[in-house]
Structures are given as C-alpha cells and as structure tokens.
Coordinates of C-alpha atoms in Angstrom, one line a residue:
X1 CA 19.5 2.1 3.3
X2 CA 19.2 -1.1 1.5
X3 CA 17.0 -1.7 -1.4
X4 CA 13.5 -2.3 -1.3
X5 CA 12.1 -6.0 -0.7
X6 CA 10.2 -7.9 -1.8
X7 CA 7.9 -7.6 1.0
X8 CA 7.3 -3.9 -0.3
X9 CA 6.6 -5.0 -3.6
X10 CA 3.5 -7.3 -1.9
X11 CA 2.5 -4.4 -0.1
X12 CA 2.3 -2.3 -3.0
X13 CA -0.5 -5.1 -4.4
X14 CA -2.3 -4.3 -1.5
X15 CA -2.1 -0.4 -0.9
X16 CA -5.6 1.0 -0.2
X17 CA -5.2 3.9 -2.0
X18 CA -5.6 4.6 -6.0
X19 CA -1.4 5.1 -7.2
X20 CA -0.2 7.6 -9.5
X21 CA 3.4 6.6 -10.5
X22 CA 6.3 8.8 -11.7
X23 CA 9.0 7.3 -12.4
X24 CA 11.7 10.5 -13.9
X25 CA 15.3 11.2 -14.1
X26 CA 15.9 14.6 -12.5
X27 CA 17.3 17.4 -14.9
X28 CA 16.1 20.4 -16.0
X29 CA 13.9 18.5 -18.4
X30 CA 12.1 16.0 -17.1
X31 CA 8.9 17.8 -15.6
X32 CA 8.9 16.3 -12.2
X33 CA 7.7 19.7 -10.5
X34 CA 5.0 19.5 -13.2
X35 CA 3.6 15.9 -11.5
X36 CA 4.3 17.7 -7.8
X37 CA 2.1 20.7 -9.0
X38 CA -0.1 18.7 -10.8
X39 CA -1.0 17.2 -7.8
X40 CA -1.1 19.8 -5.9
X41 CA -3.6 22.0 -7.9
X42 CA -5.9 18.4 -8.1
X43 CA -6.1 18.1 -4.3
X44 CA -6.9 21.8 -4.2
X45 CA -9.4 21.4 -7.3
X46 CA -11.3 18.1 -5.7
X47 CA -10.9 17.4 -1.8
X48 CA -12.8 14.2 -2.2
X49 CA -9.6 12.8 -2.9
X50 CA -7.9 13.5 0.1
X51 CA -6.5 10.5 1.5
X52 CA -7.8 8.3 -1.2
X53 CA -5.2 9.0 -3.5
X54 CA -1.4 8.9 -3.6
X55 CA 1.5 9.9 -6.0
X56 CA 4.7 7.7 -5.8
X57 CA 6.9 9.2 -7.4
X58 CA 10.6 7.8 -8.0
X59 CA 13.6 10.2 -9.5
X60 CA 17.1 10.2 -9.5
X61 CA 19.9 12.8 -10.5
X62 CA 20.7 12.9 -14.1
X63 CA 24.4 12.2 -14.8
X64 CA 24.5 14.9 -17.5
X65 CA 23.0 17.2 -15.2
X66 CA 25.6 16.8 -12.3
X67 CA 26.4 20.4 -11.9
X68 CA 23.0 21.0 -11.2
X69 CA 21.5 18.1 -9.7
X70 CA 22.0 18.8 -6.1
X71 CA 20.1 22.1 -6.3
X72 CA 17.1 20.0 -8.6
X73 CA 16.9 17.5 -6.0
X74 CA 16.5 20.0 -3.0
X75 CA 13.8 22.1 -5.1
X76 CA 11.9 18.7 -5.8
X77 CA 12.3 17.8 -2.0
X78 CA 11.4 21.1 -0.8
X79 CA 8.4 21.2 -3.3
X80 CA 7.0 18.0 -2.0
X81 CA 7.2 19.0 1.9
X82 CA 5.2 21.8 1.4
X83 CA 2.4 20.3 -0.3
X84 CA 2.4 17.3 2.3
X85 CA 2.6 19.6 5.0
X86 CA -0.4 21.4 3.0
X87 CA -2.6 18.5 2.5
X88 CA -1.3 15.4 4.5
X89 CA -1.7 14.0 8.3
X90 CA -0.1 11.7 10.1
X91 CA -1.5 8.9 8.6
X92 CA -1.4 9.7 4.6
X93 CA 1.2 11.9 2.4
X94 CA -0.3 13.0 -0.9
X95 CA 3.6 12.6 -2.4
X96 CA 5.6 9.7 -1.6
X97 CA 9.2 10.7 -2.8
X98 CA 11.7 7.2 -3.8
X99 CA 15.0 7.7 -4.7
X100 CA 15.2 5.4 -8.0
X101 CA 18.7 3.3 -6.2
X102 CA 16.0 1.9 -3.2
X103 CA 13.8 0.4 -5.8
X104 CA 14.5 -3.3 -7.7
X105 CA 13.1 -4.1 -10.7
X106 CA 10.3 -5.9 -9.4
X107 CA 8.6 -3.4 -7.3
X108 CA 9.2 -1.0 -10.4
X109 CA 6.9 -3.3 -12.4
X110 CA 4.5 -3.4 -9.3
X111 CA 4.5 0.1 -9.1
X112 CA 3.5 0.2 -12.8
X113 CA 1.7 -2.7 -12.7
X114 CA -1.0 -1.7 -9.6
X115 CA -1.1 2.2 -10.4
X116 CA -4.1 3.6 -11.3
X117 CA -2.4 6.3 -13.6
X118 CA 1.0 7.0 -14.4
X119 CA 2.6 10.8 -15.4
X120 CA 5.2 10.9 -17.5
X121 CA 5.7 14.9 -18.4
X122 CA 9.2 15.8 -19.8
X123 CA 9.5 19.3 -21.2
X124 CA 11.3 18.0 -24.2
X125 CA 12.3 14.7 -25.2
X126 CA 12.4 12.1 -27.7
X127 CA 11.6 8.6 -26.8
X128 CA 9.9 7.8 -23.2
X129 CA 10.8 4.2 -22.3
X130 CA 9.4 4.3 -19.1
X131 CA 6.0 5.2 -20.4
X132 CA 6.6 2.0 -22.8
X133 CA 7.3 -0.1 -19.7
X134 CA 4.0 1.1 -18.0
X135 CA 2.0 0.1 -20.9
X136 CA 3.5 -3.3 -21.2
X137 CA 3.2 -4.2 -17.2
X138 CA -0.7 -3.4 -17.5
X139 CA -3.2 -6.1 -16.4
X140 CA -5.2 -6.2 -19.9
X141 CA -8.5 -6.9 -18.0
X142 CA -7.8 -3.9 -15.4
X143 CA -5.6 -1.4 -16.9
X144 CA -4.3 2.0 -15.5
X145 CA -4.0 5.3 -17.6
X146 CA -1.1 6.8 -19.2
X147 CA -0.8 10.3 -18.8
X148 CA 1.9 11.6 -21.7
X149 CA 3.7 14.9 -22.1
X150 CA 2.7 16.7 -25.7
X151 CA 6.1 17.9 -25.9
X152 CA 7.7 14.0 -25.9
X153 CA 8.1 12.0 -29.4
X154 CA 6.7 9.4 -28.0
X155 CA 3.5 11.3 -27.9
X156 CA 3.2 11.2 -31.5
X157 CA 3.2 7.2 -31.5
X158 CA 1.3 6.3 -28.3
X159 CA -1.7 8.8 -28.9
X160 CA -4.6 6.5 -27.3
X161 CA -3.1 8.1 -23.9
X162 CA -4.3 11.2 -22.6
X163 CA -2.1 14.0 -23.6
X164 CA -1.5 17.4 -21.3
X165 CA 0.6 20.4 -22.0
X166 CA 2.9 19.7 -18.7
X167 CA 3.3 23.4 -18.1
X168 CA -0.3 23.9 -17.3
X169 CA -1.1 22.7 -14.2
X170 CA -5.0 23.2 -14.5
X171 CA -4.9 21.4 -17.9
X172 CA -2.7 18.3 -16.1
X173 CA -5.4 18.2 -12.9
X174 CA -8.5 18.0 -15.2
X175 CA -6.8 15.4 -17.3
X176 CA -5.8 13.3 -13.9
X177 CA -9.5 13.6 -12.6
X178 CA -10.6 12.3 -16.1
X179 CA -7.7 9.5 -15.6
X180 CA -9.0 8.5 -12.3
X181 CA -13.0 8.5 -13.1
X182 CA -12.3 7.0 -16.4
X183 CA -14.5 3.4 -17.1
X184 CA -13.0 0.6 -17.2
X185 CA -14.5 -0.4 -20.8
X186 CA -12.7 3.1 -22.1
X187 CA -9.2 2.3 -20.1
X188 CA -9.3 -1.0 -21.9
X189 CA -10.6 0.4 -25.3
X190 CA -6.9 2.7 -24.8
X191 CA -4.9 0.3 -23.5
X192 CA -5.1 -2.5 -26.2
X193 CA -4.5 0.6 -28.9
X194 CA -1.1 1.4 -27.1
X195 CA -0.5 -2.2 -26.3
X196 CA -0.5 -3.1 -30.0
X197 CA 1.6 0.6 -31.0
X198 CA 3.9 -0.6 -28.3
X199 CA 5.0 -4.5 -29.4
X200 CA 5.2 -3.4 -32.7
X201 CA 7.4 -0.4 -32.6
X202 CA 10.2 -2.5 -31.0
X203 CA 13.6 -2.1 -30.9
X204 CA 14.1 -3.6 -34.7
X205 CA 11.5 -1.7 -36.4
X206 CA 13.3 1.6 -34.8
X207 CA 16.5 -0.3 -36.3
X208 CA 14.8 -1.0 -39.4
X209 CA 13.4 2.5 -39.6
X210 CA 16.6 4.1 -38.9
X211 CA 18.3 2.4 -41.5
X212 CA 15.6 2.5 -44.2
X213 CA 15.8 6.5 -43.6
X214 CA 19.9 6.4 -43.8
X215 CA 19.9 5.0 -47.0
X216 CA 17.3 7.0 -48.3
X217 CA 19.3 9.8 -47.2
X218 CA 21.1 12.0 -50.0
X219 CA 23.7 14.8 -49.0
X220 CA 22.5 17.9 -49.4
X221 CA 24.6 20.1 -51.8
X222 CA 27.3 22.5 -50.7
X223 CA 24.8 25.6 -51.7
X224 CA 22.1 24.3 -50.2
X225 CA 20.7 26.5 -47.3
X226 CA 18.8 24.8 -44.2
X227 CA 16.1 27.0 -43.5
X228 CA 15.1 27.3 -39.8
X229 CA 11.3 26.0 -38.8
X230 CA 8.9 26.8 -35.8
X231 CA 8.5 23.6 -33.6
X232 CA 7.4 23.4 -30.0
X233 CA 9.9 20.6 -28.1
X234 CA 12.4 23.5 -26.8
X235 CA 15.5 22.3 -28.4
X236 CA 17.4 24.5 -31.1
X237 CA 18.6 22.5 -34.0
X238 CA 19.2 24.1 -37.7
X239 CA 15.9 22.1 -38.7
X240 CA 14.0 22.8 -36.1
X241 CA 13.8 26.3 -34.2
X242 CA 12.1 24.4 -30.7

C-alpha cells in the first residue's frame, strides 16, 4: 500500500469527529494497550461519545524489540478488533489502527495538529519527542490536550499536561473525559505553559546541560559504595532500583 496523500491529510482537517492521536513505537514499553483500554473503559464509562469520538492511533514495531514484535503487533491488532467489534458499526470504528510506514510527515503534523487530545503513555521512558511534536503543531488560539505518562522523564518537564498512571485504566478514562470537556480558556492557559517549557528545552540546552553536568562530574572513589534507591520508572540501574 502506498503512503498516505495528501488528500488524507485534508481530510483529516475536516473529520467530524473529536481525534485522539497516538502516535507509539511498539515494544514492551510503550503502553499502546494502555490507550486501546483506555478507550475502551471511556466508551463503556460515557456512551454519549459513541460515534463522536475517535482514537487514531499509529505504531510501528520496535527494532530492538524484533524478537517480539510480531506477537506485540498481533496482541495490539487483536485488542483493537474486539473493542470495535464491541462498540463500532458500519459507519464509525472507535480505534483507527495506522501502521507508522503509510503516514508522511505532513499528515503526522495534521494528525497532531487537528486532534482534540493526544496520549502518549509509555511504561518507562526518558524523553517523549513525540509528545514535544504535538505541543509544537498546536494552533495557539485552539489547542488540543496532552495526555502524558507519569512514568516518562518528560513528565517532570512538561507538567502543565494532564498526567495519568497508564496502568490504571479508570484513572486514564476520567483524565480523557476531563481532556475532551476541558475550556478552551484552560487548554490555552496549558498549552502556552508547555509551549514556552518546550522551545526552551531545545536540543542545545540538553547539550548544554549535559555538558555542564559532565564536568561537574567527579569520579567516585574506588571504596565508595553506590547505595541502591526506590524509584518508580521500572528500570534497574545501581542508582536507581525502578
């Protein structure tokens, strides 16, 4: 199949229905189920939406996850039949599922650029990009809402979006309601705070920053003794007991 035109990306200015976007690498990480069952439990939670609202959600395997990126996909794809089968007609699917290779640039950005809320909900990780990108596509006058993993780094920077534990689907639904209904003077109000976090935590303060803490940096001594620490990320490093 050949990528999507630019005919698509015009369509997606005109879709009648309010867009939540994903936009995820699949791995055993990245919390896509967590947007499918998010969904899910908000459909089941308020029926008013039915047909009114629509989650386009884009993935592609991970590289580093090759060995088990077939049976990820599958699980997705089997996860996102069910709940159209549950909830959908033959007019509307509650989950549109895009492979990430059928989709150029520009109908990313219209995607981010027309959604009403985008979810980004890795289990673990350090810097969401993607989520950066959605902030920076936003009309300023008529801005979405970005819906940020707690467990992701980036949640400790951008914290004028609305933050969910991605493992509690409940938690996730009542935060996607409060996304959707949200005024506009409030989406704004949060949008120019992450706006301004966003253009000036650019690639060469992160540089800057980097190496500004390297040569700060001493070497420990050969009898010092790293103790371990509770975190909650889900990586094990000597520092950090996730």
């Amino acid at each position: 199949m050949p990528p999507l035109s630019h005919t698509n990306a015009e369509a997606v200015r005109n879709y009648p229905r309010q867009i939540v976007i994903g936009n995820d690498t699949i791995s055993d990480i990245s919390g896509v189920h967590c947007h499918l069952k998010t969904m899910e439990t908000f459909l089941n939670t308020h029926p008013e939406y039915l047909r009114d609202v629509s989650l386009l959600q884009i993935s592609d395997a991970s590289r580093g996850y090759s060995w088990s990126a077939r049976d990820l996909c599958d699980q997705l794809e089997h996860q996102c039949a069910e709940i159209n089968a549950r909830f959908g007609d033959s007019a509307w699917y509650p989950i549109n599922y895009i492979r990430n290779h059928l989709c150029h640039s520009d109908l990313i950005y219209a995607f981010y650029r027309n959604a009403h809320v985008a979810m980004f909900t890795p289990l673990s990780e350090g810097m969401s990009l993607e989520a950066k990108a959605f902030v920076l596509a936003q009309d300023a006058e008529d801005p979405g809402v970005l819906m940020l993993s707690a467990l992701t780094g980036t949640a400790e920077q951008l914290t004028d979006a609305v933050l969910i534990n991605p493992y509690d689907a409940n938690e996730a639904s009542h935060a996607l309601y409060s996304a959707l209904t949200m005024p506009l003077h409030e989406r704004k109000r949060r949008h120019q705070q992450l706006l301004a976090k966003v253009e000036r935590y650019d690639s060469q303060w992160w540089a800057r920053a980097f190496l500004d803490s390297l040569n700060a940096e001493s070497a420990p001594s050969p009898a010092t003794v790293i103790p371990f620490r509770a975190s909650h990320h889900g990586i094990f490093t000597p520092q950090n007991l996730y």
